CSV table of C-alpha atoms (C1' of nucleotides) in Angstrom, one decimal:
chain,number,residue,atom,x,y,z
A,1,UNK,CA,-34.4,-4.6,11.2
A,2,UNK,CA,-34.5,-6.6,8.1
A,3,UNK,CA,-31.6,-6.8,5.6
A,4,UNK,CA,-33.3,-4.4,3.2
A,5,UNK,CA,-33.4,-1.7,5.8
A,6,UNK,CA,-29.8,-2.3,6.8
A,7,UNK,CA,-28.8,-2.1,3.2
A,8,UNK,CA,-30.6,1.2,2.7
A,9,UNK,CA,-29.0,2.7,5.7
A,10,UNK,CA,-25.5,1.4,5.2
A,11,UNK,CA,-25.1,1.5,1.5
A,12,UNK,CA,-23.8,-2.0,1.6
A,13,UNK,CA,-25.3,-4.7,-0.7
A,14,UNK,CA,-27.4,-7.5,0.7
A,15,UNK,CA,-25.0,-10.0,-0.8
A,16,UNK,CA,-22.1,-8.4,1.0
A,17,UNK,CA,-24.0,-8.3,4.3
A,18,UNK,CA,-24.8,-12.0,4.1
A,19,UNK,CA,-21.2,-12.7,3.1
A,20,UNK,CA,-20.0,-10.8,6.2
A,21,UNK,CA,-22.5,-12.8,8.3
A,22,UNK,CA,-21.3,-16.1,6.9
A,23,UNK,CA,-17.8,-15.1,7.9
A,24,UNK,CA,-18.7,-14.1,11.4
A,25,UNK,CA,-18.3,-10.3,11.1
A,26,UNK,CA,-21.9,-9.6,11.9
A,27,UNK,CA,-24.7,-11.4,13.5
A,28,UNK,CA,-28.5,-11.4,13.1
A,29,UNK,CA,-30.8,-12.4,15.9
A,30,UNK,CA,-33.8,-14.7,15.4
A,31,UNK,CA,-36.7,-12.3,15.6
A,32,UNK,CA,-38.7,-12.5,18.8
A,33,UNK,CA,-42.0,-11.7,17.2
A,34,UNK,CA,-41.8,-13.2,13.8
A,35,UNK,CA,-41.3,-16.8,12.8
A,36,UNK,CA,-40.0,-16.5,9.3
A,37,UNK,CA,-36.6,-17.2,7.8
A,38,UNK,CA,-35.7,-13.6,7.4
A,39,UNK,CA,-32.6,-12.2,9.1
A,40,UNK,CA,-33.3,-9.7,11.9
A,41,UNK,CA,-30.5,-7.2,12.7
A,42,UNK,CA,-30.2,-5.2,15.8
A,43,UNK,CA,-29.5,-1.4,15.5
A,44,UNK,CA,-25.9,-2.0,16.4
A,45,UNK,CA,-25.5,-3.8,13.1
A,46,UNK,CA,-25.1,-0.4,11.5
A,47,UNK,CA,-22.2,0.6,13.7
A,48,UNK,CA,-20.7,-2.8,13.1
A,49,UNK,CA,-20.8,-2.3,9.4
A,50,UNK,CA,-19.1,1.0,9.8
A,51,UNK,CA,-16.5,-0.6,11.9
A,52,UNK,CA,-15.9,-3.2,9.3
A,53,UNK,CA,-15.2,-0.5,6.8
A,54,UNK,CA,-12.8,1.2,9.1
A,55,UNK,CA,-11.0,-2.1,9.8
A,56,UNK,CA,-10.7,-2.7,6.1
A,57,UNK,CA,-9.2,0.7,5.5
A,58,UNK,CA,-6.7,-0.1,8.3
A,59,UNK,CA,-5.7,-3.2,6.3
A,60,UNK,CA,-7.6,-5.8,8.3
A,61,UNK,CA,-8.7,-8.9,6.4
A,62,UNK,CA,-12.0,-10.5,7.1
A,63,UNK,CA,-10.3,-13.3,8.8
A,64,UNK,CA,-8.6,-10.9,11.2
A,65,UNK,CA,-11.7,-9.0,11.9
A,66,UNK,CA,-13.6,-12.2,12.6
A,67,UNK,CA,-10.9,-13.2,15.1
A,68,UNK,CA,-11.1,-9.9,16.8
A,69,UNK,CA,-14.9,-10.3,17.2
A,70,UNK,CA,-14.5,-13.8,18.6
A,71,UNK,CA,-11.9,-12.5,21.1
A,72,UNK,CA,-13.8,-9.6,22.4
A,73,UNK,CA,-17.3,-10.9,22.5
A,74,UNK,CA,-17.0,-14.6,22.1
A,75,UNK,CA,-17.9,-17.0,24.9
A,76,UNK,CA,-15.1,-17.6,27.5
A,77,UNK,CA,-12.9,-14.6,26.7
A,78,UNK,CA,-9.3,-15.3,27.4
A,79,UNK,CA,-8.1,-11.9,28.6
A,80,UNK,CA,-4.5,-12.6,28.2
A,81,UNK,CA,-5.0,-13.9,24.6
A,82,UNK,CA,-7.2,-11.0,23.7
A,83,UNK,CA,-4.8,-8.5,25.1
A,84,UNK,CA,-1.9,-10.0,23.2
A,85,UNK,CA,-3.9,-10.2,20.0
A,86,UNK,CA,-5.0,-6.6,20.3
A,87,UNK,CA,-1.5,-5.4,20.9
A,88,UNK,CA,-0.2,-7.2,17.9
A,89,UNK,CA,-2.8,-5.8,15.7
A,90,UNK,CA,-2.2,-2.3,17.0
A,91,UNK,CA,1.4,-2.6,16.2
A,92,UNK,CA,0.7,-3.9,12.7
A,93,UNK,CA,-1.6,-1.0,12.0
A,94,UNK,CA,0.8,1.5,13.3
A,95,UNK,CA,3.5,0.1,11.1
A,96,UNK,CA,1.2,0.2,8.1
A,97,UNK,CA,0.3,3.8,8.8
A,98,UNK,CA,3.9,4.7,9.0
A,99,UNK,CA,4.5,3.3,5.6
A,100,UNK,CA,1.4,4.9,4.2
A,101,UNK,CA,2.5,8.2,5.6
A,102,UNK,CA,5.8,7.9,3.9
A,103,UNK,CA,4.1,7.2,0.6
A,104,UNK,CA,1.7,10.0,1.1
A,105,UNK,CA,4.6,12.4,1.7
A,106,UNK,CA,6.3,11.2,-1.5
A,107,UNK,CA,3.1,11.8,-3.5
A,108,UNK,CA,2.9,15.3,-2.1
A,109,UNK,CA,6.5,16.0,-3.0
A,110,UNK,CA,6.0,14.6,-6.5
A,111,UNK,CA,3.0,16.8,-6.9
A,112,UNK,CA,4.8,19.9,-5.7
A,113,UNK,CA,7.7,19.1,-8.1
A,114,UNK,CA,5.2,18.8,-10.9
A,115,UNK,CA,3.6,22.1,-10.1
A,116,UNK,CA,6.9,23.8,-10.1
A,117,UNK,CA,7.3,22.5,-13.7
A,118,UNK,CA,3.9,23.9,-14.8
A,119,UNK,CA,4.7,27.6,-15.0
B,1,UNK,CA,21.8,-6.4,-11.2
B,2,UNK,CA,20.1,-9.7,-11.9
B,3,UNK,CA,16.9,-10.8,-10.4
B,4,UNK,CA,18.6,-13.1,-7.9
B,5,UNK,CA,20.5,-10.2,-6.4
B,6,UNK,CA,17.4,-8.0,-6.3
B,7,UNK,CA,15.5,-10.8,-4.6
B,8,UNK,CA,18.3,-11.3,-2.0
B,9,UNK,CA,18.4,-7.6,-1.2
B,10,UNK,CA,14.7,-6.9,-1.2
B,11,UNK,CA,13.2,-10.1,0.3
B,12,UNK,CA,10.7,-10.2,-2.5
B,13,UNK,CA,10.3,-13.4,-4.5
B,14,UNK,CA,11.5,-13.6,-8.1
B,15,UNK,CA,8.0,-14.6,-9.2
B,16,UNK,CA,6.6,-11.5,-7.6
B,17,UNK,CA,9.3,-9.3,-9.1
B,18,UNK,CA,8.5,-10.6,-12.5
B,19,UNK,CA,4.8,-10.2,-11.8
B,20,UNK,CA,5.4,-6.6,-10.9
B,21,UNK,CA,7.4,-6.1,-14.1
B,22,UNK,CA,4.7,-7.6,-16.2
B,23,UNK,CA,2.3,-5.2,-14.7
B,24,UNK,CA,4.4,-2.1,-15.3
B,25,UNK,CA,5.5,-1.4,-11.7
B,26,UNK,CA,9.1,-1.9,-12.3
B,27,UNK,CA,11.4,-2.1,-15.3
B,28,UNK,CA,14.5,-3.9,-16.2
B,29,UNK,CA,16.9,-2.6,-18.8
B,30,UNK,CA,18.5,-4.7,-21.4
B,31,UNK,CA,22.1,-5.2,-20.3
B,32,UNK,CA,24.6,-3.1,-22.1
B,33,UNK,CA,27.4,-5.6,-21.8
B,34,UNK,CA,25.6,-9.0,-21.9
B,35,UNK,CA,23.5,-10.4,-24.6
B,36,UNK,CA,21.5,-13.0,-22.7
B,37,UNK,CA,17.8,-13.1,-21.9
B,38,UNK,CA,18.3,-12.3,-18.3
B,39,UNK,CA,16.6,-9.3,-16.7
B,40,UNK,CA,19.0,-6.5,-15.7
B,41,UNK,CA,17.8,-4.2,-12.9
B,42,UNK,CA,19.3,-0.8,-12.1
B,43,UNK,CA,20.1,0.0,-8.5
B,44,UNK,CA,16.9,2.1,-8.2
B,45,UNK,CA,14.9,-1.0,-8.6
B,46,UNK,CA,15.4,-1.6,-4.8
B,47,UNK,CA,13.9,1.8,-4.0
B,48,UNK,CA,11.1,1.1,-6.4
B,49,UNK,CA,10.3,-2.2,-4.6
B,50,UNK,CA,10.3,-0.4,-1.3
B,51,UNK,CA,8.0,2.2,-2.8
B,52,UNK,CA,5.6,-0.5,-4.0
B,53,UNK,CA,5.4,-1.8,-0.5
B,54,UNK,CA,4.6,1.6,0.9
B,55,UNK,CA,2.0,2.1,-1.8
B,56,UNK,CA,0.4,-1.2,-0.9
B,57,UNK,CA,0.3,-0.3,2.8
B,58,UNK,CA,-1.4,2.9,1.7
B,59,UNK,CA,-4.1,0.9,0.0
B,60,UNK,CA,-2.9,1.3,-3.6
B,61,UNK,CA,-3.7,-1.4,-6.0
B,62,UNK,CA,-1.2,-2.5,-8.6
B,63,UNK,CA,-3.3,-0.9,-11.3
B,64,UNK,CA,-3.2,2.4,-9.5
B,65,UNK,CA,0.5,2.2,-8.9
B,66,UNK,CA,1.1,1.4,-12.5
B,67,UNK,CA,-1.0,4.5,-13.5
B,68,UNK,CA,1.1,6.6,-11.2
B,69,UNK,CA,4.3,5.5,-12.8
B,70,UNK,CA,3.0,6.1,-16.3
B,71,UNK,CA,2.0,9.6,-15.3
B,72,UNK,CA,5.1,10.7,-13.6
B,73,UNK,CA,7.7,9.0,-15.8
B,74,UNK,CA,5.9,8.0,-18.9
B,75,UNK,CA,6.5,9.6,-22.3
B,76,UNK,CA,4.6,12.8,-22.9
B,77,UNK,CA,3.6,13.7,-19.4
B,78,UNK,CA,0.3,15.6,-19.2
B,79,UNK,CA,1.0,17.8,-16.3
B,80,UNK,CA,-2.6,18.7,-15.7
B,81,UNK,CA,-3.7,15.1,-15.8
B,82,UNK,CA,-0.8,14.0,-13.5
B,83,UNK,CA,-1.6,16.8,-11.1
B,84,UNK,CA,-5.2,15.9,-10.9
B,85,UNK,CA,-4.4,12.2,-10.5
B,86,UNK,CA,-2.0,12.9,-7.7
B,87,UNK,CA,-4.4,15.1,-5.8
B,88,UNK,CA,-7.2,12.5,-6.1
B,89,UNK,CA,-4.9,9.8,-4.7
B,90,UNK,CA,-3.7,12.0,-2.0
B,91,UNK,CA,-7.2,12.7,-0.9
B,92,UNK,CA,-8.1,9.0,-1.0
B,93,UNK,CA,-5.1,8.0,1.1
B,94,UNK,CA,-5.9,10.7,3.6
B,95,UNK,CA,-9.5,9.5,3.9
B,96,UNK,CA,-8.2,6.0,4.4
B,97,UNK,CA,-5.8,7.0,7.1
B,98,UNK,CA,-8.6,8.9,8.9
B,99,UNK,CA,-10.7,5.7,9.0
B,100,UNK,CA,-7.7,3.6,10.0
B,101,UNK,CA,-6.9,6.0,12.8
B,102,UNK,CA,-10.5,5.8,14.1
B,103,UNK,CA,-10.2,2.0,14.0
B,104,UNK,CA,-6.9,2.1,15.8
B,105,UNK,CA,-8.3,4.3,18.5
B,106,UNK,CA,-11.1,1.9,19.0
B,107,UNK,CA,-8.7,-1.0,19.3
B,108,UNK,CA,-6.7,0.8,21.9
B,109,UNK,CA,-9.8,1.7,23.8
B,110,UNK,CA,-10.9,-1.9,23.7
B,111,UNK,CA,-7.5,-3.0,25.0
B,112,UNK,CA,-7.7,-0.5,27.8
B,113,UNK,CA,-11.1,-1.7,28.8
B,114,UNK,CA,-9.9,-5.2,28.7
B,115,UNK,CA,-6.9,-4.4,30.9
B,116,UNK,CA,-9.2,-2.8,33.5
B,117,UNK,CA,-11.1,-6.1,33.6
B,118,UNK,CA,-8.0,-8.1,34.3
B,119,UNK,CA,-7.3,-7.2,37.9
C,1,DG,C1',33.3,-29.7,-20.5
C,2,DT,C1',29.9,-31.1,-17.7
C,3,DT,C1',27.3,-30.3,-13.8
C,4,DA,C1',25.0,-27.1,-10.5
C,5,DA,C1',22.9,-23.0,-9.9
C,6,DC,C1',20.4,-19.4,-11.9
C,7,DA,C1',16.9,-17.4,-15.0
C,8,DA,C1',12.8,-17.1,-18.5
C,9,DT,C1',8.2,-18.5,-20.0
C,10,DG,C1',3.7,-20.3,-19.9
C,11,DG,C1',0.1,-21.9,-17.7
C,12,DA,C1',-2.2,-23.8,-13.8
C,13,DC,C1',-3.4,-22.9,-9.3
C,14,DC,C1',-4.7,-20.4,-4.8
C,15,DA,C1',-6.9,-17.3,-1.3
C,16,DT,C1',-9.5,-13.2,-0.7
C,17,DT,C1',-13.5,-10.4,-1.3
C,18,DG,C1',-17.0,-9.9,-3.2
C,19,DT,C1',-21.1,-10.2,-7.0
C,20,DC,C1',-24.7,-12.4,-9.8
C,21,DA,C1',-28.3,-15.5,-11.2
C,22,DA,C1',-31.6,-19.2,-10.5
C,23,DT,C1',-34.9,-21.1,-7.7
C,24,DG,C1',-38.2,-21.0,-4.1
C,25,DG,C1',-40.3,-19.2,0.1
C,26,DT,C1',-42.6,-14.9,2.6
C,27,DT,C1',-44.8,-10.5,3.0
C,28,DT,C1',-47.0,-6.6,1.6
C,29,DT,C1',-50.0,-4.0,-1.4
C,30,DG,C1',-53.8,-3.1,-4.2
D,1,DC,C1',-56.3,-13.3,-3.4
D,2,DA,C1',-53.0,-12.2,-6.8
D,3,DA,C1',-49.1,-9.6,-8.1
D,4,DA,C1',-45.1,-7.2,-6.7
D,5,DA,C1',-41.6,-6.7,-3.6
D,6,DC,C1',-38.6,-8.8,-0.5
D,7,DC,C1',-35.7,-12.5,1.3
D,8,DA,C1',-32.9,-17.1,1.6
D,9,DT,C1',-29.8,-20.5,-0.4
D,10,DT,C1',-26.9,-22.5,-3.5
D,11,DG,C1',-23.4,-22.3,-6.6
D,12,DA,C1',-21.1,-20.1,-10.4
D,13,DC,C1',-18.3,-16.3,-11.7
D,14,DA,C1',-14.9,-12.4,-11.4
D,15,DA,C1',-10.9,-9.4,-10.2
D,16,DT,C1',-6.8,-8.9,-7.5
D,17,DG,C1',-2.3,-10.4,-6.0
D,18,DG,C1',0.3,-13.4,-6.0
D,19,DT,C1',2.6,-18.6,-6.1
D,20,DC,C1',4.1,-23.0,-8.1
D,21,DC,C1',5.5,-26.1,-11.7
D,22,DA,C1',7.4,-27.9,-15.9
D,23,DT,C1',10.3,-27.0,-19.5
D,24,DT,C1',14.0,-24.8,-21.5
D,25,DG,C1',17.9,-21.7,-21.9
D,26,DT,C1',22.3,-19.5,-19.7
D,27,DT,C1',26.1,-19.1,-16.6
D,28,DA,C1',29.3,-20.3,-13.3
D,29,DA,C1',32.1,-23.6,-10.9
D,30,DC,C1',34.7,-27.6,-10.6
DNA sequence: GTTAACAATGGACCATTGTCAATGGTTTTG
DNA sequence: CAAAACCATTGACAATGGTCCATTGTTAAC
């Protein structure tokens, strides 16, 4: 699939897709049938883009996501290293979610207090 | 309390504290007893800094946090407006956490799959 | 009372995460 | 085949969230 199609289906701008690719978050394969200079994306690219969105919402930076990709599908996977990396990131996200949860709770309490004021 | 004390107790750099203050996230009171040009922070500043951290982990930008502050403790609070603002932010954070959760789940699954490989 | 430590301000600088515009090549459509 | 639509590359620009530095003022310690 060409970038235009990917853009249409994902809602992400072509510039952003190319930006992600430059940074190793997504890959395009050279087309088997065509010999142009157009990027050719596999179907999985869509899921990958969705995954990037999720990672960002979880507080991952592009650099971190790129490291993740390298570790889990790069050549010569170092299992121990990958395992350690994953565990660390899992911990970080859990901590972040804890903090976010506390903030959310506070917002809700604030809203409730406000509502009580409103009558 | 002066900025140095706040910095010591919060672990946040003085530049960052002043940056936050410039952007309306925190306020210093003119000291009642002293007549210098030093910032004077109330005890609550510490909690405020902690709250800023939480908000950031929840994906809040500085601008959003500043708007929040204005709404809940600014002069002439518009209850309806504040209520709507809070609800919207609550929804956004919940959506973000949903995505983050999905990502976390995927990381855990990836780690489990990796572990299975390791023996 | 003078030095050391602390604080304020202004402005430059930095990384991150995109976005835009210009220019030129490729494909598709009519 | 000519025009419109699509794509690539390069490099500039922008917003966000700080950080650093130089200069100057203030306070505290010796």
